[in-house]
Coordinates of C-alpha atoms in Angstrom, one line a residue:
X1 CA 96.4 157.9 54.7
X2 CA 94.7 155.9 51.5
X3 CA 91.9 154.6 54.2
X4 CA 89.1 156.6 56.3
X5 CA 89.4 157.4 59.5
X6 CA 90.3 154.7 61.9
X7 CA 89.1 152.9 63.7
X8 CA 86.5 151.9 61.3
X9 CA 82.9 153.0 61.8
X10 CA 80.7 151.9 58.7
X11 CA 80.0 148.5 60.1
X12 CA 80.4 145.0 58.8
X13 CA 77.3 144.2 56.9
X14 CA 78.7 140.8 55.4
X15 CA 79.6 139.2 58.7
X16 CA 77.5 136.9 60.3
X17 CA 77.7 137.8 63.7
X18 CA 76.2 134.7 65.3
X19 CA 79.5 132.9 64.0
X20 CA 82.2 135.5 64.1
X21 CA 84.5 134.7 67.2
X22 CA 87.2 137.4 68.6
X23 CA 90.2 135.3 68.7
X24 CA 91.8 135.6 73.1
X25 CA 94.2 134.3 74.7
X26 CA 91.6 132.7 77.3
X27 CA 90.3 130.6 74.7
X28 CA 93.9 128.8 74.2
X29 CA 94.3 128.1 78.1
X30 CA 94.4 124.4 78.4
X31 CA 91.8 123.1 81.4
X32 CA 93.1 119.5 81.1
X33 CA 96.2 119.1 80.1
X34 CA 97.3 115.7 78.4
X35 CA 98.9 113.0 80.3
X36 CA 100.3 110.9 77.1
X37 CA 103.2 110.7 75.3
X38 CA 103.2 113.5 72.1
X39 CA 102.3 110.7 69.4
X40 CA 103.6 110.4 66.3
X41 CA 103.3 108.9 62.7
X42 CA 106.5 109.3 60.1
X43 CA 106.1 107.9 56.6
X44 CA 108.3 107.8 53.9
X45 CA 109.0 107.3 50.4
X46 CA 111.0 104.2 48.9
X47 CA 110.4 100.5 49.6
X48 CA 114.5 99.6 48.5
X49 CA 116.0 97.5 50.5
X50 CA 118.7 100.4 51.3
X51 CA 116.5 103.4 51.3
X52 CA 118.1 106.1 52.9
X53 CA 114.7 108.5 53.3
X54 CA 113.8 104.9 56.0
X55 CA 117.1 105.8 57.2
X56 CA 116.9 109.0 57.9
X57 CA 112.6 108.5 58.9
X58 CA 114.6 105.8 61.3
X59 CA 117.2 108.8 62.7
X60 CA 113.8 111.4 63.4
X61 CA 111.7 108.1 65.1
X62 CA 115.2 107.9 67.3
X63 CA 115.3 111.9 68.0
X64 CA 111.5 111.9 69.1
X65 CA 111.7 109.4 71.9
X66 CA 114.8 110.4 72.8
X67 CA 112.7 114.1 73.4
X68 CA 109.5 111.5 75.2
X69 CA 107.4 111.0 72.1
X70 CA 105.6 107.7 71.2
X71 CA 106.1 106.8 67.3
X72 CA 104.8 104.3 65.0
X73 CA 106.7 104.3 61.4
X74 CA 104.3 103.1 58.7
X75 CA 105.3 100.3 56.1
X76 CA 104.2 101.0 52.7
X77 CA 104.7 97.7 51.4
X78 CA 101.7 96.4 50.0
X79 CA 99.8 99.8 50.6
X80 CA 97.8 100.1 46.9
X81 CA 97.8 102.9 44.7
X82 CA 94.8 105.3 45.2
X83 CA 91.8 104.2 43.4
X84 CA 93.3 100.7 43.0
X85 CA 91.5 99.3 45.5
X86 CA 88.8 100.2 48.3
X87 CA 89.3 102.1 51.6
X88 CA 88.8 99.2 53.8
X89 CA 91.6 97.7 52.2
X90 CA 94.0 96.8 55.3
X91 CA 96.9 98.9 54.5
X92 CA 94.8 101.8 54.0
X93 CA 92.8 101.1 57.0
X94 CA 96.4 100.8 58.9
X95 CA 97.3 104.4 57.5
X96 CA 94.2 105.6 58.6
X97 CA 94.2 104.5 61.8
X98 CA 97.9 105.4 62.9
X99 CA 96.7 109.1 61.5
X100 CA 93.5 109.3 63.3
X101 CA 95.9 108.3 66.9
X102 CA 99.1 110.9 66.0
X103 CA 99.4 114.0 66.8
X104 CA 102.3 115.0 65.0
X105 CA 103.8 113.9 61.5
X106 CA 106.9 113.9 59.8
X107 CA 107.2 112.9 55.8
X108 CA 110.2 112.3 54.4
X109 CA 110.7 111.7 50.9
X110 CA 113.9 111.2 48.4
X111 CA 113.9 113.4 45.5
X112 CA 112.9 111.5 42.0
X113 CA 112.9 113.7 38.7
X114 CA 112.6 117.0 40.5
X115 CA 109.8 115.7 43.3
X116 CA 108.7 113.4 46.1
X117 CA 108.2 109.7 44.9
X118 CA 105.1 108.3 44.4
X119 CA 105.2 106.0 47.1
X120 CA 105.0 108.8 49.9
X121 CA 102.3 110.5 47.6
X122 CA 100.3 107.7 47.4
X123 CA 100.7 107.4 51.3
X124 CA 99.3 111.1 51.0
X125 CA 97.0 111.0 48.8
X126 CA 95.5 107.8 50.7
X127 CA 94.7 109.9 53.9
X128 CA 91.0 111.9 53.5
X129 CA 90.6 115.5 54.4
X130 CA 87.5 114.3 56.2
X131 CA 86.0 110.8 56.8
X132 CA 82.7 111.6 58.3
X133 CA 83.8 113.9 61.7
X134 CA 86.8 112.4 61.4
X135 CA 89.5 114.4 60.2
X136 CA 92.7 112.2 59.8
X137 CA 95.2 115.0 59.4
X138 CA 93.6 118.3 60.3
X139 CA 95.4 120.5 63.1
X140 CA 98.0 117.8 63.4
X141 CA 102.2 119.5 63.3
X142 CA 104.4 118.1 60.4
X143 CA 108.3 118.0 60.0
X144 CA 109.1 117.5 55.9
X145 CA 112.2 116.4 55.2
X146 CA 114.1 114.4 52.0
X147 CA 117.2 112.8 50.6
X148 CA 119.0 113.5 47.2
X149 CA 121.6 111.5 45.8
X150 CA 123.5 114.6 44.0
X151 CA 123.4 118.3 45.6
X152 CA 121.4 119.6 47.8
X153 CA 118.1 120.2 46.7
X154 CA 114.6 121.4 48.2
X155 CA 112.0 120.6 45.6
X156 CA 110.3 117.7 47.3
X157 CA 110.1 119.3 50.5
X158 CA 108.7 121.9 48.5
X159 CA 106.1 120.0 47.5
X160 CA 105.4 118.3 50.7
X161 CA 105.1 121.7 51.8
X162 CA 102.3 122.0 49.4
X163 CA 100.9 119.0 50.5
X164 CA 100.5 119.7 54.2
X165 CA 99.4 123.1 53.8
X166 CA 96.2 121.4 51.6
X167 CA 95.7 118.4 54.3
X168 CA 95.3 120.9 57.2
X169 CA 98.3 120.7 58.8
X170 CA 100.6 123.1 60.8
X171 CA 103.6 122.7 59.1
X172 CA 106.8 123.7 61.0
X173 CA 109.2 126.1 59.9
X174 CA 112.6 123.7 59.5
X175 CA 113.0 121.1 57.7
X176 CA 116.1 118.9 56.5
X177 CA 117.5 118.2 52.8
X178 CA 120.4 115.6 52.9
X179 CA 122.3 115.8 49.7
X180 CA 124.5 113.1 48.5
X181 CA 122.4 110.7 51.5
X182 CA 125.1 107.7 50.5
X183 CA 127.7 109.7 51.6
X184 CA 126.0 110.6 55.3
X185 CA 124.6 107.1 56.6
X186 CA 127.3 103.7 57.5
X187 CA 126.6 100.4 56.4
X188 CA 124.2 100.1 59.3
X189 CA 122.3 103.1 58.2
X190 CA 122.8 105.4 60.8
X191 CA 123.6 109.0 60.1
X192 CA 127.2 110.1 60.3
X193 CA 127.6 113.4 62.5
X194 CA 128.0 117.0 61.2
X195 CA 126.1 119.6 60.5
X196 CA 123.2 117.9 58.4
X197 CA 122.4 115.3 61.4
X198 CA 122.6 118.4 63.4
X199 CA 120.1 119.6 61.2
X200 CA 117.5 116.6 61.8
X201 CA 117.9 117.0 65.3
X202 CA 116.5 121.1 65.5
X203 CA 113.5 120.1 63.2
X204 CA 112.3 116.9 65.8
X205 CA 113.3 119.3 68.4
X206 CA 111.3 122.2 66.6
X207 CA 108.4 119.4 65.9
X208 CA 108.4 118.3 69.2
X209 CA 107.6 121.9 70.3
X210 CA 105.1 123.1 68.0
X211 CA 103.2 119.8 68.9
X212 CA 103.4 120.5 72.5
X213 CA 102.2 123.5 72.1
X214 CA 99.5 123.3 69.9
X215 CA 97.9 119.4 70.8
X216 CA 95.6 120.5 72.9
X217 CA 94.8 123.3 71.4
X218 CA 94.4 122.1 67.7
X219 CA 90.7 121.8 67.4
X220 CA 90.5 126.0 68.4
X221 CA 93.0 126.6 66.0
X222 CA 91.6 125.4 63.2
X223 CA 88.2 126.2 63.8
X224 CA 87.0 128.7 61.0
X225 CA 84.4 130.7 60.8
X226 CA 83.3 130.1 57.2
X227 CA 82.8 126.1 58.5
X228 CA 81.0 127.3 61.4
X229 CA 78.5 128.8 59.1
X230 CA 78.1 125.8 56.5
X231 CA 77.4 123.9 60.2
X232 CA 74.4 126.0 60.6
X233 CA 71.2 123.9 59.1
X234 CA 69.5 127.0 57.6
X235 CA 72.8 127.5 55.5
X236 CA 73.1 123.6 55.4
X237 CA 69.8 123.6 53.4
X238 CA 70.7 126.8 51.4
X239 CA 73.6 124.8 49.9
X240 CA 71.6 121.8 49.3
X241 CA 69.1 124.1 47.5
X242 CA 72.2 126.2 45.4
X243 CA 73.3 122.7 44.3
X244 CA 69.8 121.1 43.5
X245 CA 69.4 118.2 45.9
X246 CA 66.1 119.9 47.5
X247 CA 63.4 122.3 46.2
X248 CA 62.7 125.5 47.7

């Protein structure tokens, strides 16, 4: 074997043992366990009149309270781009708020040159990784999914991917790429049947899971022990001091 002798028995002399927590099962039991809905916020990513990523955000809103989930859909009409105006602008304030109450996501974006749309990433980029103790998106499940009007493609999933890995988010396995999307909704804009509505259906269903799971639970799971140390006020004021804002 290319290691000592295990179990280990040289110590761990960079660990801060007042914040290092052994992960067990007792910590994940629920006391209380919600009474409410699973709640959920889906964006998307084109303001057309016939946008078929609304379509298809509509089709996952259907699929969720079918499964006993509360959604609210968010309008990006009239939402600014980031830096354009303030955060107590009323759109953003809207986003905001509906992330702050969801416990679940779902994005869904068409594919534009290669990526999401800037619409959903302005919707994104709009929601702070921290505002205050508030933190809008942290520990929150999220379903990606998109539409393509050639073949089937995954690059702005790909990127949503991307995007909920860096907001914090637990980010479900599935998702759903719907090529061709003028060929899979009626005039009405609801999804024809087959195997890509099929599709939609196991990631809400696999959403809906991972959320119940995990809702109650989301503040242990994302509670790391490098944050727990920059909590502590001695190393609070050693990183004040590091970056100049006090004198030793």
């Amino acid at each position: 074997m290319d290691k000592p002798h295990q179990p280990f028995a040289d110590g761990m002399p960079n660990l801060g043992e007042g914040h290092f927590v052994v992960p067990t099962t007792d910590a994940l039991r629920v006391a209380t366990p919600f009474t409410h809905a699973p709640r959920f916020l889906i964006l998307y990513g084109s303001l057309r009149e016939r946008s078929f990523s609304r379509f298809l955000a509509y089709e996952a809103a259907r699929l969720l309270e079918a499964m006993g989930g509360e959604v609210r859909i968010y309008d990006a009409h009239g939402l600014p781009l980031p830096d354009d105006a303030t955060a107590d602008h009323p759109k953003v304030q809207e986003l905001r708020n509906l992330s702050i109450w969801s416990e679940g996501h779902v994005w869904v974006s068409p594919e534009r040159h290669g990526a999401m749309t800037g619409v959903i990433k302005s919707q994104i980029d709009w929601l702070p990784l921290s505002e205050g103790s508030v933190r809008p998106t942290q520990g929150r499940t999220l379903a990606v999914m998109q539409v393509s009007g050639g073949s089937q493609s995954f690059n702005a999933v790909n990127g949503l991917r991307v995007l909920g890995r860096w907001m914090r988010m637990i980010t479900i396995p599935n998702q759903s790429s719907v090529p061709m999307a003028y060929k899979e909704f009626d005039d009405a804009g609801r999804m024809k049947p087959g195997p890509l509505y099929d599709r939609v259906v196991d990631v809400c269903e696999e959403l809906m899971k991972f959320t119940l799971l995990t809702r109650e639970r989301s503040d242990h799971l994302v509670d790391r022990y490098s944050e727990r140390k920059e909590r502590e006020p001695e190393r609070l004021k050693d990183v004040a001091a590091d970056i100049g804002f006090v004198r030793r």
